[in-house]
Short mmCIF file of C-alpha atoms in Angstrom, two decimals:
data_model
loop_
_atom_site.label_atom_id
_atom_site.label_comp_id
_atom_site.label_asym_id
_atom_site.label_seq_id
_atom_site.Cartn_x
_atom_site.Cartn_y
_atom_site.Cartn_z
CA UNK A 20 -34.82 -10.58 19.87
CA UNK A 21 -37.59 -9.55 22.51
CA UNK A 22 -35.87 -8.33 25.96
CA UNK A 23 -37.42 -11.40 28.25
CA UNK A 24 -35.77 -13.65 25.56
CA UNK A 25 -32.56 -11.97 26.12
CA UNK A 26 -32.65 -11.82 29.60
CA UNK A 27 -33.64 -15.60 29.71
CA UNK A 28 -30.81 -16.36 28.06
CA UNK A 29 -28.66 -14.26 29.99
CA UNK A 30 -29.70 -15.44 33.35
CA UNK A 31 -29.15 -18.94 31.59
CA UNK A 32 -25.76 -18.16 30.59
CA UNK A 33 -25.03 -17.13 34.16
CA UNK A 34 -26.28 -20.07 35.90
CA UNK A 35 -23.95 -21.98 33.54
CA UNK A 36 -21.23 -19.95 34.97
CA UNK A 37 -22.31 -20.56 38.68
CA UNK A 38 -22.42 -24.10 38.25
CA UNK A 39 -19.17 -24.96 36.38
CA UNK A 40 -16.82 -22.05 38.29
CA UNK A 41 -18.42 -24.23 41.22
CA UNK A 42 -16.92 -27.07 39.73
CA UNK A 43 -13.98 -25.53 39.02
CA UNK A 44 -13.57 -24.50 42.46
CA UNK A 45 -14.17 -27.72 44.34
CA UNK A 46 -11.90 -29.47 41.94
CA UNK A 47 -9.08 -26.84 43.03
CA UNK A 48 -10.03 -27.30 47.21
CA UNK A 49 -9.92 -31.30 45.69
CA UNK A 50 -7.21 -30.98 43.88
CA UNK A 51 -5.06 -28.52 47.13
CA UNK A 52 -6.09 -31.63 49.91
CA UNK A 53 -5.11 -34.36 47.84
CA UNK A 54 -1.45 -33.01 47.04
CA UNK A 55 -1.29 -32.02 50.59
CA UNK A 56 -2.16 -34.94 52.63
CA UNK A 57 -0.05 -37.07 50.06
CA UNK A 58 3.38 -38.38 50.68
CA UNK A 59 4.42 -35.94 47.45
CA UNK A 60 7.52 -32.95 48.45
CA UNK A 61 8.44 -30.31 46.78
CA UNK A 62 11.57 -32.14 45.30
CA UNK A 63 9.20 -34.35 43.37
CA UNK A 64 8.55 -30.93 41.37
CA UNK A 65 12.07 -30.15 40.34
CA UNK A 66 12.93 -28.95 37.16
CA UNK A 67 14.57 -32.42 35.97
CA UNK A 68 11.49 -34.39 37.59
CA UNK A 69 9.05 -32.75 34.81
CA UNK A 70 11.68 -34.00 31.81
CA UNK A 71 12.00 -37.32 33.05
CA UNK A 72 7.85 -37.90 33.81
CA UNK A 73 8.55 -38.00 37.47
CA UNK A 74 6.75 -35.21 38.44
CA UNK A 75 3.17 -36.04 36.46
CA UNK A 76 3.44 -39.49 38.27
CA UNK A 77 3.73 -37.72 41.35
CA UNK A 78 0.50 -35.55 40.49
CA UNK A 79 -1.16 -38.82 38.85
CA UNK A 80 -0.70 -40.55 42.43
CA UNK A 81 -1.63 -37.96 44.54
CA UNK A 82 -4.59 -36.53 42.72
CA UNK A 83 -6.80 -39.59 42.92
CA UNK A 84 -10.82 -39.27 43.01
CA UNK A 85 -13.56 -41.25 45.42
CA UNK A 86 -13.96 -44.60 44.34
CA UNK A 87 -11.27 -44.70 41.35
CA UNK A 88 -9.49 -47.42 42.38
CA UNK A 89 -12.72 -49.25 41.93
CA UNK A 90 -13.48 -47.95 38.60
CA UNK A 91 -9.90 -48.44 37.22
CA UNK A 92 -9.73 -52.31 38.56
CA UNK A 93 -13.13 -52.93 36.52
CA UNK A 94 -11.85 -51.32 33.47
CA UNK A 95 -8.39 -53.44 34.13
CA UNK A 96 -10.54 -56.48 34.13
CA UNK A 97 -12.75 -56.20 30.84
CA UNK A 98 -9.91 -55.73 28.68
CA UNK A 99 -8.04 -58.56 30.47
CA UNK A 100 -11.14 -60.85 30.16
CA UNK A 101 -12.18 -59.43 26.85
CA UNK A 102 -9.16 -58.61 24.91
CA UNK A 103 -6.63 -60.69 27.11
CA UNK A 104 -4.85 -57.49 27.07
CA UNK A 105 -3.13 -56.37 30.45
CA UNK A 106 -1.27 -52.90 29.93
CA UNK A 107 1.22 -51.26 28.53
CA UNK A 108 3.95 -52.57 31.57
CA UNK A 109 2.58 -56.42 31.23
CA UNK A 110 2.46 -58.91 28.83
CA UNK A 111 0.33 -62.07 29.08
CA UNK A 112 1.90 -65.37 28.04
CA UNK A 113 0.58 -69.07 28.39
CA UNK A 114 -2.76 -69.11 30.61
CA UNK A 115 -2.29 -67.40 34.00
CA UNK A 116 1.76 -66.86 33.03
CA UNK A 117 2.50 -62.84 33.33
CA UNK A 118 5.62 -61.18 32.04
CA UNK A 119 7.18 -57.73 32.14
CA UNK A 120 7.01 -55.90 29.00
CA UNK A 121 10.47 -54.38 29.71
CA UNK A 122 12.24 -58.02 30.15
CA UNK A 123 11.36 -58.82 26.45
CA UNK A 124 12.12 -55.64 25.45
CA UNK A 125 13.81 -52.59 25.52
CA UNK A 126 11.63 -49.91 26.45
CA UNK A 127 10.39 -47.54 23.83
CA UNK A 128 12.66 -44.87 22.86
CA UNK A 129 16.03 -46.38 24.90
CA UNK A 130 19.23 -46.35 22.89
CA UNK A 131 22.71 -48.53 23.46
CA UNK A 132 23.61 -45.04 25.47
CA UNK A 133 22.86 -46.55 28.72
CA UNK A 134 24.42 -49.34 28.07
CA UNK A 135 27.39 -47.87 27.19
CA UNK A 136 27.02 -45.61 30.22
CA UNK A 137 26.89 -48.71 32.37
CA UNK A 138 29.95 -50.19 30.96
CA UNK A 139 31.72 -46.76 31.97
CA UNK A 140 30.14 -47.03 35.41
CA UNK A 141 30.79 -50.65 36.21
CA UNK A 142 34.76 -50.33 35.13
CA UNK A 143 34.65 -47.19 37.78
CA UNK A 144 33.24 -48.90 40.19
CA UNK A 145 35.56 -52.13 40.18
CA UNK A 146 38.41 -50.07 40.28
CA UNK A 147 37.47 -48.66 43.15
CA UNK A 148 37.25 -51.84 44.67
CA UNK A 149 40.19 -52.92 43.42
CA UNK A 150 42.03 -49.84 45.20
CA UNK A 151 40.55 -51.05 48.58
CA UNK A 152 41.74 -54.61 47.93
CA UNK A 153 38.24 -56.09 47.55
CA UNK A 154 36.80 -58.49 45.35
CA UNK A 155 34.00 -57.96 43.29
CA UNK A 156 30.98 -60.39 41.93
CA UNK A 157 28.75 -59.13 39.14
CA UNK A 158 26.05 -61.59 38.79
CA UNK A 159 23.26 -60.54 36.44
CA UNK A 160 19.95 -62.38 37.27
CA UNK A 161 18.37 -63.92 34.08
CA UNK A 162 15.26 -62.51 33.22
CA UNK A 163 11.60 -64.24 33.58
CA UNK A 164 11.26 -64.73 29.85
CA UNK A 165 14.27 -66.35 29.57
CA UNK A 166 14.08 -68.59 32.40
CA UNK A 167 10.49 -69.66 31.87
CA UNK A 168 11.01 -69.33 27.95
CA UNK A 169 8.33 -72.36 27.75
CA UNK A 170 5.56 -70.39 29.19
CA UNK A 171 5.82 -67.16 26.58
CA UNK A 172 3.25 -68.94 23.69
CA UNK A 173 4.20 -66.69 21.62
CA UNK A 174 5.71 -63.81 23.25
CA UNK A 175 8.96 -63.24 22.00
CA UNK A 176 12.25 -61.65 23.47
CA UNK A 177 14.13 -58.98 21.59
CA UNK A 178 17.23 -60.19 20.30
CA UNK A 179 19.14 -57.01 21.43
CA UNK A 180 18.55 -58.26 25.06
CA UNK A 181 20.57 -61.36 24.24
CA UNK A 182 23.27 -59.29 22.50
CA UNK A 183 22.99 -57.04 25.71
CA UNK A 184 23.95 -59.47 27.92
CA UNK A 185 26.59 -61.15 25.58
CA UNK A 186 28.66 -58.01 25.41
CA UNK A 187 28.04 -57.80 29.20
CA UNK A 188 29.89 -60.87 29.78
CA UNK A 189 32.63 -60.23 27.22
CA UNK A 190 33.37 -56.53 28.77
CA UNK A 191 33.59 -58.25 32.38
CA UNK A 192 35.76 -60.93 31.01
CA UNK A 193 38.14 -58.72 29.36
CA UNK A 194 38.45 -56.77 32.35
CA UNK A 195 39.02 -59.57 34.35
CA UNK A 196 35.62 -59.03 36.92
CA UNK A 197 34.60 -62.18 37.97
CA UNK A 198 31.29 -62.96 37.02
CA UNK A 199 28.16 -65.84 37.26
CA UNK A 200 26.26 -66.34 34.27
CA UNK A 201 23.44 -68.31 35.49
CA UNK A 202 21.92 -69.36 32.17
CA UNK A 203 23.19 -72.33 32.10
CA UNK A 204 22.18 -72.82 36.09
CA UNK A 205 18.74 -71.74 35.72
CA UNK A 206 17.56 -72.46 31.95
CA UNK A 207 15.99 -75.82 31.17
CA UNK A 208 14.79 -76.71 34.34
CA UNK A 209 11.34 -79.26 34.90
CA UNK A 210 10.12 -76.67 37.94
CA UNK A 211 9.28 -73.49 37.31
CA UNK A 212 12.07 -70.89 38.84
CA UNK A 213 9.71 -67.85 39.17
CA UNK A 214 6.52 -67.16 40.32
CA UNK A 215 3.39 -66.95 37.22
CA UNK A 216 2.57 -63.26 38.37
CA UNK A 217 5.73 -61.94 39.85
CA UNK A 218 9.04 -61.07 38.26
CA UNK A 219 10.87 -62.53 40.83
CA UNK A 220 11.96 -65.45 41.79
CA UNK A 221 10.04 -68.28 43.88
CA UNK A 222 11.71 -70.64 46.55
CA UNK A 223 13.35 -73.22 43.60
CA UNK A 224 14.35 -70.42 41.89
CA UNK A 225 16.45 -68.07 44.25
CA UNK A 226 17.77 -71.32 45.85
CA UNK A 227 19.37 -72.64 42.79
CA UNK A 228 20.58 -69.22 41.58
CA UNK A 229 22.10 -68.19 45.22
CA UNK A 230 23.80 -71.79 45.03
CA UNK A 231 25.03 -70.84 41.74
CA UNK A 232 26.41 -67.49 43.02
CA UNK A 233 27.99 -69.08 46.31
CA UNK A 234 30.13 -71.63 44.06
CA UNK A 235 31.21 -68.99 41.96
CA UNK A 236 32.07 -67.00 44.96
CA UNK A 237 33.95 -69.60 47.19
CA UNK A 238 36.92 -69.38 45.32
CA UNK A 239 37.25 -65.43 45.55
CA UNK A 240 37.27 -65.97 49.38
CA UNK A 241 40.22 -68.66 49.39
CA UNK A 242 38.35 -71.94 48.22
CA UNK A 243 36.92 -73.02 51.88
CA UNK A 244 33.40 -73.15 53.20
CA UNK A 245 32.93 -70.86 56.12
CA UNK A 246 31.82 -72.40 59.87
CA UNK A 247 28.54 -70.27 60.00
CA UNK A 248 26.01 -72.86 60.30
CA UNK A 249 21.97 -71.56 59.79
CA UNK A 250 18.23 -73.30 61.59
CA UNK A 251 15.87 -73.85 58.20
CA UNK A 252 12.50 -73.53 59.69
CA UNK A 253 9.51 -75.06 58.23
CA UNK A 254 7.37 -73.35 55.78
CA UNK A 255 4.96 -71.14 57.31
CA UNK A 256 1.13 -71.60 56.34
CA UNK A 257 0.14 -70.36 52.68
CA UNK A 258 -0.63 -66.93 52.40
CA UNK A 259 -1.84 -64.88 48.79
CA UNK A 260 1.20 -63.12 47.17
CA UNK A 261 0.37 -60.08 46.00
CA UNK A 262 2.27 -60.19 42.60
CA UNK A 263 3.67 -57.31 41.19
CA UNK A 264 2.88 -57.65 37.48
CA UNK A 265 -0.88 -58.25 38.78
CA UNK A 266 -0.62 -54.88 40.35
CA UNK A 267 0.97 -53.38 37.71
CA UNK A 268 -2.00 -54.46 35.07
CA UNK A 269 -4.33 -53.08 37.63
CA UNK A 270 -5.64 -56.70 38.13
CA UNK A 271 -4.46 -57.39 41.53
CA UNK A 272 -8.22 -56.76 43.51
CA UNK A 273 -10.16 -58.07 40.20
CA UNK A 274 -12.97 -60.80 40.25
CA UNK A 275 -11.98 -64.48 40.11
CA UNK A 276 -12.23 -64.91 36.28
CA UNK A 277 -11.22 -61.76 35.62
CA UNK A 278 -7.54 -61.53 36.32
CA UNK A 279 -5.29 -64.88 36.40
CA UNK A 280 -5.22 -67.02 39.64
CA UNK A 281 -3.68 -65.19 42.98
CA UNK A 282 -0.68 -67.59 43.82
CA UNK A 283 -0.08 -68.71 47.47
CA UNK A 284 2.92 -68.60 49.35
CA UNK A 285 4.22 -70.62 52.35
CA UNK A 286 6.50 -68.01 54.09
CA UNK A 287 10.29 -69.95 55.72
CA UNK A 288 12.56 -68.63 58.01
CA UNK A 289 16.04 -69.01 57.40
CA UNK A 290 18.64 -67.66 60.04
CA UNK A 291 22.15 -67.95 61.37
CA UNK A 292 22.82 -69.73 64.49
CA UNK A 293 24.22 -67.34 67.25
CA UNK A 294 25.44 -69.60 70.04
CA UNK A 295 28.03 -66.90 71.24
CA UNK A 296 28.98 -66.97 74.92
CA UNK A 297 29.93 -63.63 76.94
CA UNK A 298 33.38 -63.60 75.51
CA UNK A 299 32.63 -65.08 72.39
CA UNK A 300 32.87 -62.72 69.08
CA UNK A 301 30.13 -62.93 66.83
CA UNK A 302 31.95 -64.05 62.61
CA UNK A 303 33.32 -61.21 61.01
CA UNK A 304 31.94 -59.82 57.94
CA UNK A 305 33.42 -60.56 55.10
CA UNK A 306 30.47 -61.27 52.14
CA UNK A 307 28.38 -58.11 50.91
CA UNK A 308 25.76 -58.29 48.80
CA UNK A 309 24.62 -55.20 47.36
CA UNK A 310 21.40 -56.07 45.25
CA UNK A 311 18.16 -55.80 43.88
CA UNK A 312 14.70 -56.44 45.20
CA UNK A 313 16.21 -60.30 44.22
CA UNK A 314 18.33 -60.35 46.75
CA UNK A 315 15.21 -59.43 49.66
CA UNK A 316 13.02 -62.13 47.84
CA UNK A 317 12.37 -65.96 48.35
CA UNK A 318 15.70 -66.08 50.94
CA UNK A 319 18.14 -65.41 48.32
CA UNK A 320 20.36 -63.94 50.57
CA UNK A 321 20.15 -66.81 53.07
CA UNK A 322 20.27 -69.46 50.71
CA UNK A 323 23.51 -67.61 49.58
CA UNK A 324 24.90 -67.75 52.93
CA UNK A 325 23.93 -71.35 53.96
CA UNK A 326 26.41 -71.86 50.44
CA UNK A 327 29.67 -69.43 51.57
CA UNK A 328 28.90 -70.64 55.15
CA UNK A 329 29.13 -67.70 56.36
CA UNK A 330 26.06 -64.83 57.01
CA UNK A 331 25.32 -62.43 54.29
CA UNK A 332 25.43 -58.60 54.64
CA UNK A 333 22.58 -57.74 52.77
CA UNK A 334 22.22 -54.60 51.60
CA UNK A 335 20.15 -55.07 48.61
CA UNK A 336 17.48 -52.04 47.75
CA UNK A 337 13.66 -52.29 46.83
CA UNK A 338 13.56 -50.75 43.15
CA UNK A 339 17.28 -50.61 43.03
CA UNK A 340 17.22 -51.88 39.10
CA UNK A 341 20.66 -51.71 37.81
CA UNK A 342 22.72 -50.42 40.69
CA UNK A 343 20.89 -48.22 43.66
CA UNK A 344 21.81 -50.87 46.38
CA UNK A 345 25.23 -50.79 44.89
CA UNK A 346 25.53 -47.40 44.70
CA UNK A 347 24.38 -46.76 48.53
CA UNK A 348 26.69 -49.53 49.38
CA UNK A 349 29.75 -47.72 48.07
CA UNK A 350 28.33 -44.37 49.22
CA UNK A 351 29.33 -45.75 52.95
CA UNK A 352 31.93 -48.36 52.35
CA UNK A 353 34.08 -45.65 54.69
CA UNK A 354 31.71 -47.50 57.42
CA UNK A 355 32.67 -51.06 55.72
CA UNK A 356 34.30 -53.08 58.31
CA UNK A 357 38.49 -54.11 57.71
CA UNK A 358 37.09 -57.83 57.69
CA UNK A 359 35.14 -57.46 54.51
CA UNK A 360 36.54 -59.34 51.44
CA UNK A 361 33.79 -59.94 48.63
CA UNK A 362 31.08 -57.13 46.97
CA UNK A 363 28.20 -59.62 45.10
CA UNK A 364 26.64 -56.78 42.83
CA UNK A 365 23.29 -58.27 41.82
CA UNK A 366 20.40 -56.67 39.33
CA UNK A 367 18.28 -58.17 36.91
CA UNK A 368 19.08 -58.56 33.75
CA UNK A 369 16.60 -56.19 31.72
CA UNK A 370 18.32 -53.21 33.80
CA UNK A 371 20.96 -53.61 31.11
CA UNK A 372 18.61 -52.14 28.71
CA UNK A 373 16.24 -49.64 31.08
CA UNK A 374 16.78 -45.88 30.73
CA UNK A 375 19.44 -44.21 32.97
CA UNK A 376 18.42 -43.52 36.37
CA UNK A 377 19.08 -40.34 37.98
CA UNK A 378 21.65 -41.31 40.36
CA UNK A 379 23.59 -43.24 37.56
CA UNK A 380 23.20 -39.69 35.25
CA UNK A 381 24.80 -38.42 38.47
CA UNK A 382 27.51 -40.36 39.09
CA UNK A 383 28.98 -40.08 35.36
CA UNK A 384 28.69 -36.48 35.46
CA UNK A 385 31.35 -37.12 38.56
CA UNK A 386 33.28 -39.04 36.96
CA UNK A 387 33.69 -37.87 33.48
CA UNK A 388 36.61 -35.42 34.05
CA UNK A 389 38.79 -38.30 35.32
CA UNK A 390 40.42 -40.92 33.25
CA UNK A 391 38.89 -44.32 32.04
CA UNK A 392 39.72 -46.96 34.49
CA UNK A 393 41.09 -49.23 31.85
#
């Protein structure tokens, strides 16, 4: 090989080098601003975050490139439009009817360990309540394919959920917890209960669960509606929900066409009437409910109140699945007032079957040296 030859190729090689250690360079300055004008800390990085997957969805969120959102919405919407195919977390059902994946089944991988973790946890936790003298209400919100079996063409629901929620029952029974089972409440119904793109659910819905919950709760406070009356304002004007299972499928910004029909919305104010004069005491508390994102949607919690007559504490949690509202909840119940009588524990049914969270993992390891509470 003549020297020019080599030389060419060698001054090749090295622009090669220039170019992608350029690369490589910007895509660490990228890679350094993204992470550090994120919302990301450095206890998203802990050891157990990296066994669990926290930690790469931390990096996926945070390391996000110009114009990828677009990108990832247009690839969302050809494989909903071409292969009516909508993710791994979403499953489509009858035309413009979305489902989660994880309320028809378990997820991938998940055991009856959880479950039998959360039998352990919820005995704990109602004998706790039983050693402060208050009642407790486990209600266990039927899940979307359930409720709206009708609209599932062909979607079908594991039958370990229904054995799931069978045992459920039978353990609270047996224990003597009171419970609702609102299966027969909700199931069968002309309207739907929930909302075509959004687990939770709509206006019907959480009314006629929350009434179902306040007549299994009336008796656990002696029998007698309370006084508290509440002002039902008129619906608000329409507004577009932003459904979580559309953002989940990455569909929610997609094309009309392309993604099933937003759903509208006509916000309604629901509140207590406070007609206290200057020596009047406002009603003490006596109803808790310590939720899920259920209990913040569609005026669960109001409706609930308008049927105890008396104004909800609500102290339901966002993402709370099987028990992180509950959980806070007891975490201050040193703060609870002396008035309070009832704890409504509310979660959605597929939590039964969902992996352990971290702060259930951490409240067994507390309680495992000390004996079972039945």
């Amino acid at each position: 090989m003549k020297d020019g030859q080599q030389e060419g190729e060698a001054s090749g090689h090295r622009f090669n080098a220039w170019v992608w250690g350029i690369m490589l360079l910007a895509g660490l300055v990228w890679s350094i601003w993204s992470i550090g004008s994120s919302s990301v800390k450095i206890s998203d990085f802990k050891p157990s975050a990296w066994l669990d997957g926290a930690a790469l969805n931390a990096l996926t969120k945070a390391l996000r490139l110009p114009g990828q959102e677009t990108l990832e919405t247009a690839h969302a919407a050809v494989r909903y439009r071409t292969m009516g195919d909508a993710g791994l977390q979403v499953a489509l059902g009858c035309p413009q009817w979305m489902f989660y994946a994880d309320g028809l089944r378990p997820p991938a991988g998940v055991t009856d360990e959880p479950f039998e973790a959360r039998l352990k946890l919820m005995r704990h936790w109602a004998h706790q309540l039983r050693q402060k003298n208050i009642q407790l209400l486990v209600v266990a919100i039927p899940d979307k394919g359930r409720v709206e079996a009708d609209k599932l063409c062909g979607l079908e629901r594991a039958t370990v959920m229904d054995a799931r929620l069978e045992r459920w029952h039978d353990t609270l029974r047996t224990a003597g917890i009171p419970f609702v089972d609102l299966r027969g409440v909700m199931q069968g119904q002309d309207a739907p209960l929930f909302f075509r793109t959004d687990v939770h659910m709509n206006a019907t819905g959480a009314r006629l669960a929350a009434q179902g919950v306040a007549a299994a709760a009336l008796p656990l406070l002696g029998g007698a509606k309370g006084a508290q009356q509440f002002t039902v304002h008129p619906p608000g004007k329409p507004d577009v929900l932003k459904g979580d299972l559309l953002v989940l499928s990455g569909l929610m910004d997609a094309p009309k066409g392309w993604r099933p029909d937003l759903e509208r919305v006509a916000p309604q104010d629901i509140e207590p009437v406070r007609d206290l004069g200057l020596l009047d005491e406002a009603a003490p508390v006596e109803v808790l409910l310590a939720g899920s994102s259920n209990g913040r949607r569609s005026n669960f919690a109001a409706w609930l109140g308008m049927g105890l007559g008396r104004e909800v504490w609500n102290l339901s949690m966002d993402g709370g699945q099987f028990s992180g509202g509950f959980q806070d909840a007891l975490k201050k119940s040193g703060d609870w007032p002396h008035t309070l009588r009832l704890v409504i524990w509310e979660f959605s049914e597929n939590a039964l079957s969902l992996p352990l969270a971290e702060r259930e993992k951490a409240e067994l390891e507390a309680i495992i040296a000390l004996p079972a509470a039945w």
